[in-house]
Amino acid sequence: MLVSIVFIPIGVVSLFASRDVIEIIDRYETDCIPMPSRSDKVGYIQGPGDKKCNRTLKVTKNMKKPIFVYYQLDNFYQNHRRYVKSRSDQQLRDPKSENQVDACKPEDKAGGLPVVPCGLIAWSLFNDTYSFSRKNQQLTEPLTVNKKGISWKSDRDHKFGKKVFPKNFQNGTLKGGATLDASKPLSEQEDLIVWMRTAALPTFRKLYGKIEVDLEAGDELHVTLENNYNTYSFSGKKKLVLSTTSWIGGRNDFLGIAYLTVGGLCFFLAMAFTVVYLVKPRQLGDPSYLSWNRNPGGH
């Protein structure tokens, strides 16, 4: 009963906090393919040419800053064993270890030279881009997306070296994703750092940046995106997500539902045990319940 008294209110508060989070979700991988090319989406995405796409999003409720911009991928198995192991943590940290690429095959070398950062994870770096503008009362203003501080500080400080720079990256026969700025150390390439923290499930979100102004109900957001990333080869989905946060983070009903479930089960068991005790009470310490007292003959 005590557990239910504690857990049920926590579950209710957590659920309400999660429901207060406001999200705008836009799935675009199909809509951003021109109608004549939809019969061969893979050919379109792998072909040359401008792949810009314009999207319009409607803000239905006030959204307080910061507003987090995520990209969501579905049916992408970053948890595949071969994919997860295809990286060199020593190379990412230490410029003297750039030749330690044994674990990175097949993306270990290009033209006989080591790739920095090597491996399938870095090679498949997400490369869709988003830019935003807001239309409010006939006025259109650009919205800046802040991409600083989107990765874990511990990753920047300890897993990606300040003196390690990209080398020979995406110079192979097949380009997997985004390129990197060769003049910036890996510790400052935050899109890469976010991507390299692999997801445990095939549907996941990764932080793209933050919009640090409030959005009001009725605002119209114009999104110019570059649809570059190939999810069509594996029937994947791409979504753009704008989300606020609460004291428990983003929208996630699981925590509140889990507390309510455990609290409700404990309450039910407490009531059941109480009814059993009232209907058929058993005196604690009653020696008549002992087996040898039930059968005095010893048989």
Short mmCIF file of C-alpha atoms in Angstrom, two decimals:
data_model
loop_
_atom_site.label_atom_id
_atom_site.label_comp_id
_atom_site.label_asym_id
_atom_site.label_seq_id
_atom_site.Cartn_x
_atom_site.Cartn_y
_atom_site.Cartn_z
CA MET A 1 0.00 0.00 0.00
CA LEU A 2 2.88 2.36 0.82
CA VAL A 3 4.47 1.68 -2.58
CA SER A 4 1.19 2.45 -4.37
CA ILE A 5 0.76 5.68 -2.38
CA VAL A 6 4.20 6.82 -3.53
CA PHE A 7 4.22 5.49 -7.10
CA ILE A 8 0.76 6.51 -8.33
CA PRO A 9 1.21 10.29 -7.71
CA ILE A 10 4.69 10.16 -9.29
CA GLY A 11 3.20 8.41 -12.33
CA VAL A 12 0.42 10.98 -12.68
CA VAL A 13 2.83 13.92 -12.38
CA SER A 14 5.29 12.35 -14.85
CA LEU A 15 2.53 11.63 -17.35
CA PHE A 16 1.18 15.19 -17.19
CA ALA A 17 4.72 16.59 -17.56
CA SER A 18 5.24 14.42 -20.64
CA ARG A 19 1.91 15.52 -22.12
CA ASP A 20 2.94 19.18 -21.64
CA VAL A 21 5.77 18.70 -24.12
CA ILE A 22 4.83 20.12 -27.52
CA GLU A 23 6.08 18.37 -30.63
CA ILE A 24 5.88 19.10 -34.35
CA ILE A 25 6.69 16.05 -36.46
CA ASP A 26 7.04 16.13 -40.23
CA ARG A 27 7.79 13.00 -42.26
CA TYR A 28 9.33 14.04 -45.53
CA GLU A 29 11.30 11.24 -47.22
CA THR A 30 8.54 10.57 -49.79
CA ASP A 31 7.18 14.09 -50.24
CA CYS A 32 10.67 15.41 -51.00
CA ILE A 33 11.06 13.13 -54.00
CA PRO A 34 9.71 14.69 -57.23
CA MET A 35 6.69 12.83 -58.55
CA PRO A 36 8.40 11.56 -61.76
CA SER A 37 11.27 10.06 -59.70
CA ARG A 38 9.19 8.21 -57.11
CA SER A 39 9.33 4.99 -59.10
CA ASP A 40 13.13 4.93 -58.60
CA LYS A 41 13.83 6.67 -55.31
CA VAL A 42 17.26 5.07 -54.87
CA GLY A 43 18.35 6.23 -58.32
CA TYR A 44 17.17 9.76 -57.54
CA ILE A 45 18.91 10.05 -54.17
CA GLN A 46 22.17 8.63 -55.56
CA GLY A 47 22.07 10.80 -58.66
CA PRO A 48 23.48 14.31 -59.13
CA GLY A 49 21.56 17.53 -58.85
CA ASP A 50 19.97 19.83 -56.31
CA LYS A 51 17.78 18.01 -53.81
CA LYS A 52 16.33 20.96 -51.94
CA CYS A 53 12.82 20.63 -50.59
CA ASN A 54 10.51 23.22 -49.03
CA ARG A 55 8.21 22.29 -46.17
CA THR A 56 5.68 24.34 -44.20
CA LEU A 57 4.95 23.60 -40.54
CA LYS A 58 2.16 25.12 -38.47
CA VAL A 59 2.72 25.98 -34.80
CA THR A 60 -0.52 25.13 -32.97
CA LYS A 61 0.59 25.93 -29.40
CA ASN A 62 3.05 28.33 -27.83
CA MET A 63 6.51 26.75 -27.69
CA LYS A 64 8.96 28.10 -25.13
CA LYS A 65 12.66 28.25 -25.92
CA PRO A 66 14.89 26.36 -26.28
CA ILE A 67 13.17 24.36 -29.01
CA PHE A 68 15.12 21.24 -29.88
CA VAL A 69 15.44 20.22 -33.52
CA TYR A 70 15.85 16.47 -34.09
CA TYR A 71 16.04 14.20 -37.08
CA GLN A 72 14.36 10.83 -36.64
CA LEU A 73 15.22 7.71 -38.58
CA ASP A 74 13.08 4.57 -38.69
CA ASN A 75 14.25 1.07 -39.66
CA PHE A 76 17.93 2.03 -39.28
CA TYR A 77 19.74 -0.60 -37.21
CA GLN A 78 22.63 1.27 -35.64
CA ASN A 79 22.78 -1.56 -33.10
CA HIS A 80 23.95 -4.13 -35.67
CA ARG A 81 27.07 -5.81 -34.26
CA ARG A 82 29.26 -5.28 -37.31
CA TYR A 83 28.19 -1.63 -37.55
CA VAL A 84 28.76 -0.88 -33.85
CA LYS A 85 32.26 -2.41 -33.91
CA SER A 86 33.30 -0.55 -37.08
CA ARG A 87 35.18 2.30 -35.38
CA SER A 88 38.55 3.04 -33.79
CA ASP A 89 38.27 4.81 -30.46
CA GLN A 90 42.07 5.13 -30.22
CA GLN A 91 42.15 6.91 -33.56
CA LEU A 92 39.38 9.30 -32.50
CA ARG A 93 41.31 10.34 -29.38
CA ASP A 94 44.98 10.33 -30.36
CA PRO A 95 46.55 11.81 -33.52
CA LYS A 96 49.40 9.28 -33.20
CA SER A 97 46.92 6.40 -33.65
CA GLU A 98 45.57 7.31 -37.07
CA ASN A 99 46.88 4.02 -38.49
CA GLN A 100 44.87 1.91 -36.03
CA VAL A 101 42.10 1.04 -38.48
CA ASP A 102 41.94 -2.76 -38.24
CA ALA A 103 38.41 -2.69 -36.74
CA CYS A 104 37.12 -0.26 -39.37
CA LYS A 105 36.92 -2.47 -42.46
CA PRO A 106 35.66 -1.93 -45.09
CA GLU A 107 35.99 1.82 -44.47
CA ASP A 108 39.55 1.69 -43.13
CA LYS A 109 41.61 3.10 -46.01
CA ALA A 110 41.11 5.02 -49.22
CA GLY A 111 43.81 5.15 -51.85
CA GLY A 112 46.13 3.22 -49.53
CA LEU A 113 45.94 5.88 -46.80
CA PRO A 114 44.08 5.60 -43.47
CA VAL A 115 40.71 7.29 -43.17
CA VAL A 116 40.17 9.58 -40.16
CA PRO A 117 37.60 8.98 -38.71
CA CYS A 118 37.40 5.44 -40.02
CA GLY A 119 34.60 2.88 -39.90
CA LEU A 120 31.02 2.44 -41.05
CA ILE A 121 29.52 4.65 -38.33
CA ALA A 122 31.43 7.78 -39.36
CA TRP A 123 31.13 6.91 -43.06
CA SER A 124 27.31 6.83 -42.82
CA LEU A 125 27.07 10.25 -41.11
CA PHE A 126 23.63 11.82 -41.60
CA ASN A 127 23.78 14.63 -44.16
CA ASP A 128 20.31 16.11 -44.54
CA THR A 129 20.33 19.81 -43.62
CA TYR A 130 17.59 22.14 -42.38
CA SER A 131 17.16 25.91 -42.36
CA PHE A 132 14.16 27.70 -40.88
CA SER A 133 12.26 30.94 -41.25
CA ARG A 134 9.16 32.11 -39.43
CA LYS A 135 6.16 33.92 -40.83
CA ASN A 136 4.19 35.86 -38.23
CA GLN A 137 1.67 38.58 -39.05
CA GLN A 138 2.90 38.88 -42.65
CA LEU A 139 6.51 39.28 -41.46
CA THR A 140 9.10 36.66 -42.36
CA GLU A 141 12.28 36.34 -40.33
CA PRO A 142 15.04 33.71 -40.42
CA LEU A 143 15.49 31.45 -37.42
CA THR A 144 19.02 30.57 -36.38
CA VAL A 145 19.71 26.96 -35.40
CA ASN A 146 22.39 26.81 -32.70
CA LYS A 147 24.52 23.70 -33.20
CA LYS A 148 26.87 24.35 -30.25
CA GLY A 149 26.57 22.11 -27.21
CA ILE A 150 24.37 19.49 -28.87
CA SER A 151 26.72 16.62 -27.97
CA TRP A 152 27.70 15.19 -24.60
CA LYS A 153 30.46 17.21 -22.93
CA SER A 154 32.15 13.99 -21.80
CA ASP A 155 32.33 12.85 -25.43
CA ARG A 156 33.87 16.14 -26.57
CA ASP A 157 36.41 16.19 -23.76
CA HIS A 158 37.45 12.55 -23.58
CA LYS A 159 36.45 10.56 -26.68
CA PHE A 160 37.28 12.94 -29.54
CA GLY A 161 40.72 14.52 -29.63
CA LYS A 162 41.35 18.23 -29.86
CA LYS A 163 44.34 17.53 -32.09
CA VAL A 164 42.72 14.92 -34.33
CA PHE A 165 41.63 16.26 -37.72
CA PRO A 166 39.69 14.52 -40.53
CA LYS A 167 41.91 12.99 -43.19
CA ASN A 168 41.02 11.22 -46.41
CA PHE A 169 37.37 11.14 -45.26
CA GLN A 170 34.68 10.23 -47.84
CA ASN A 171 37.36 9.83 -50.52
CA GLY A 172 36.47 6.23 -51.32
CA THR A 173 34.57 4.93 -54.32
CA LEU A 174 31.21 5.20 -52.55
CA LYS A 175 30.23 8.21 -50.46
CA GLY A 176 28.20 7.19 -47.43
CA GLY A 177 27.03 10.48 -45.96
CA ALA A 178 28.19 13.91 -44.85
CA THR A 179 31.68 15.29 -45.29
CA LEU A 180 33.69 16.90 -42.49
CA ASP A 181 35.59 20.18 -42.26
CA ALA A 182 39.26 19.16 -42.43
CA SER A 183 40.31 22.37 -40.63
CA LYS A 184 38.32 21.60 -37.46
CA PRO A 185 39.34 18.98 -34.88
CA LEU A 186 36.96 16.10 -34.21
CA SER A 187 36.18 17.51 -30.75
CA GLU A 188 34.42 20.43 -32.50
CA GLN A 189 32.55 18.35 -35.09
CA GLU A 190 29.43 17.96 -32.97
CA ASP A 191 27.22 16.45 -35.68
CA LEU A 192 29.73 13.61 -35.92
CA ILE A 193 29.93 13.21 -32.13
CA VAL A 194 26.13 12.97 -31.85
CA TRP A 195 25.97 10.43 -34.69
CA MET A 196 28.78 8.28 -33.28
CA ARG A 197 26.80 7.65 -30.08
CA THR A 198 24.90 4.76 -31.63
CA ALA A 199 21.23 4.10 -30.89
CA ALA A 200 19.97 0.91 -29.26
CA LEU A 201 16.72 0.67 -31.25
CA PRO A 202 15.97 0.88 -34.99
CA THR A 203 13.82 3.99 -34.49
CA PHE A 204 15.77 6.85 -32.95
CA ARG A 205 16.15 10.60 -32.80
CA LYS A 206 19.37 12.57 -32.80
CA LEU A 207 19.77 16.22 -31.91
CA TYR A 208 20.41 18.51 -34.89
CA GLY A 209 20.38 21.86 -33.07
CA LYS A 210 18.40 24.30 -30.95
CA ILE A 211 16.14 27.23 -31.83
CA GLU A 212 16.58 29.75 -29.05
CA VAL A 213 13.51 31.93 -29.53
CA ASP A 214 9.90 31.38 -28.49
CA LEU A 215 7.39 30.30 -31.13
CA GLU A 216 3.80 31.44 -30.84
CA ALA A 217 0.60 29.67 -31.77
CA GLY A 218 -0.29 30.55 -35.34
CA ASP A 219 3.30 30.97 -36.50
CA GLU A 220 4.12 29.40 -39.82
CA LEU A 221 7.54 27.80 -40.19
CA HIS A 222 9.13 27.49 -43.60
CA VAL A 223 11.76 24.78 -43.75
CA THR A 224 14.30 24.50 -46.54
CA LEU A 225 15.91 21.10 -46.35
CA GLU A 226 18.37 19.19 -48.46
CA ASN A 227 17.16 15.64 -48.91
CA ASN A 228 20.54 13.95 -49.28
CA TYR A 229 20.50 10.93 -46.99
CA ASN A 230 19.67 7.59 -48.57
CA THR A 231 17.11 5.73 -46.48
CA TYR A 232 15.35 4.37 -49.55
CA SER A 233 17.68 1.39 -50.00
CA PHE A 234 16.37 -0.13 -46.76
CA SER A 235 12.80 1.27 -46.69
CA GLY A 236 13.70 3.71 -43.94
CA LYS A 237 11.76 6.79 -42.90
CA LYS A 238 12.98 10.30 -42.19
CA LYS A 239 11.24 12.79 -39.93
CA LEU A 240 11.96 16.31 -38.79
CA VAL A 241 10.98 16.87 -35.15
CA LEU A 242 10.69 20.14 -33.23
CA SER A 243 10.15 19.64 -29.50
CA THR A 244 10.06 21.52 -26.23
CA THR A 245 11.10 19.89 -22.96
CA SER A 246 9.79 19.55 -19.42
CA TRP A 247 11.50 18.72 -16.13
CA ILE A 248 11.67 15.06 -17.20
CA GLY A 249 13.07 15.85 -20.66
CA GLY A 250 11.27 15.28 -23.95
CA ARG A 251 7.96 13.54 -24.53
CA ASN A 252 8.09 10.01 -23.16
CA ASP A 253 4.98 8.50 -21.62
CA PHE A 254 6.77 5.29 -20.63
CA LEU A 255 8.03 6.56 -17.25
CA GLY A 256 4.59 7.74 -16.11
CA ILE A 257 2.86 4.61 -17.38
CA ALA A 258 5.44 2.40 -15.65
CA TYR A 259 4.93 4.14 -12.30
CA LEU A 260 1.14 3.96 -12.67
CA THR A 261 1.28 0.28 -13.61
CA VAL A 262 3.47 -0.72 -10.67
CA GLY A 263 1.53 1.50 -8.27
CA GLY A 264 -1.82 0.16 -9.50
CA LEU A 265 -0.63 -3.46 -9.23
CA CYS A 266 0.62 -2.88 -5.68
CA PHE A 267 -2.70 -1.23 -4.74
CA PHE A 268 -4.66 -4.17 -6.17
CA LEU A 269 -2.52 -6.70 -4.29
CA ALA A 270 -2.81 -4.69 -1.08
CA MET A 271 -6.61 -4.65 -1.40
CA ALA A 272 -6.69 -8.37 -2.25
CA PHE A 273 -4.56 -9.31 0.75
CA THR A 274 -6.70 -7.07 2.98
CA VAL A 275 -9.92 -8.75 1.80
CA VAL A 276 -8.41 -12.20 2.31
CA TYR A 277 -7.29 -11.24 5.80
CA LEU A 278 -10.75 -9.89 6.70
CA VAL A 279 -12.69 -12.82 5.22
CA LYS A 280 -10.43 -15.62 6.38
CA PRO A 281 -8.09 -14.26 9.00
CA ARG A 282 -5.13 -16.25 10.21
CA GLN A 283 -3.72 -15.67 13.65
CA LEU A 284 -0.02 -14.99 13.44
CA GLY A 285 2.08 -17.47 15.42
CA ASP A 286 -0.76 -19.99 15.75
CA PRO A 287 0.98 -23.39 16.33
CA SER A 288 -2.08 -25.29 15.06
CA TYR A 289 -0.95 -24.57 11.47
CA LEU A 290 2.25 -26.57 11.93
CA SER A 291 2.23 -29.83 10.00
CA TRP A 292 2.95 -32.06 13.01
CA ASN A 293 0.10 -30.43 14.93
CA ARG A 294 -2.29 -31.00 12.01
CA ASN A 295 -1.44 -34.70 12.03
CA PRO A 296 -0.76 -35.72 15.66
CA GLY A 297 -0.32 -39.40 14.68
CA GLY A 298 2.81 -38.52 12.67
CA HIS A 299 1.45 -40.09 9.44
#
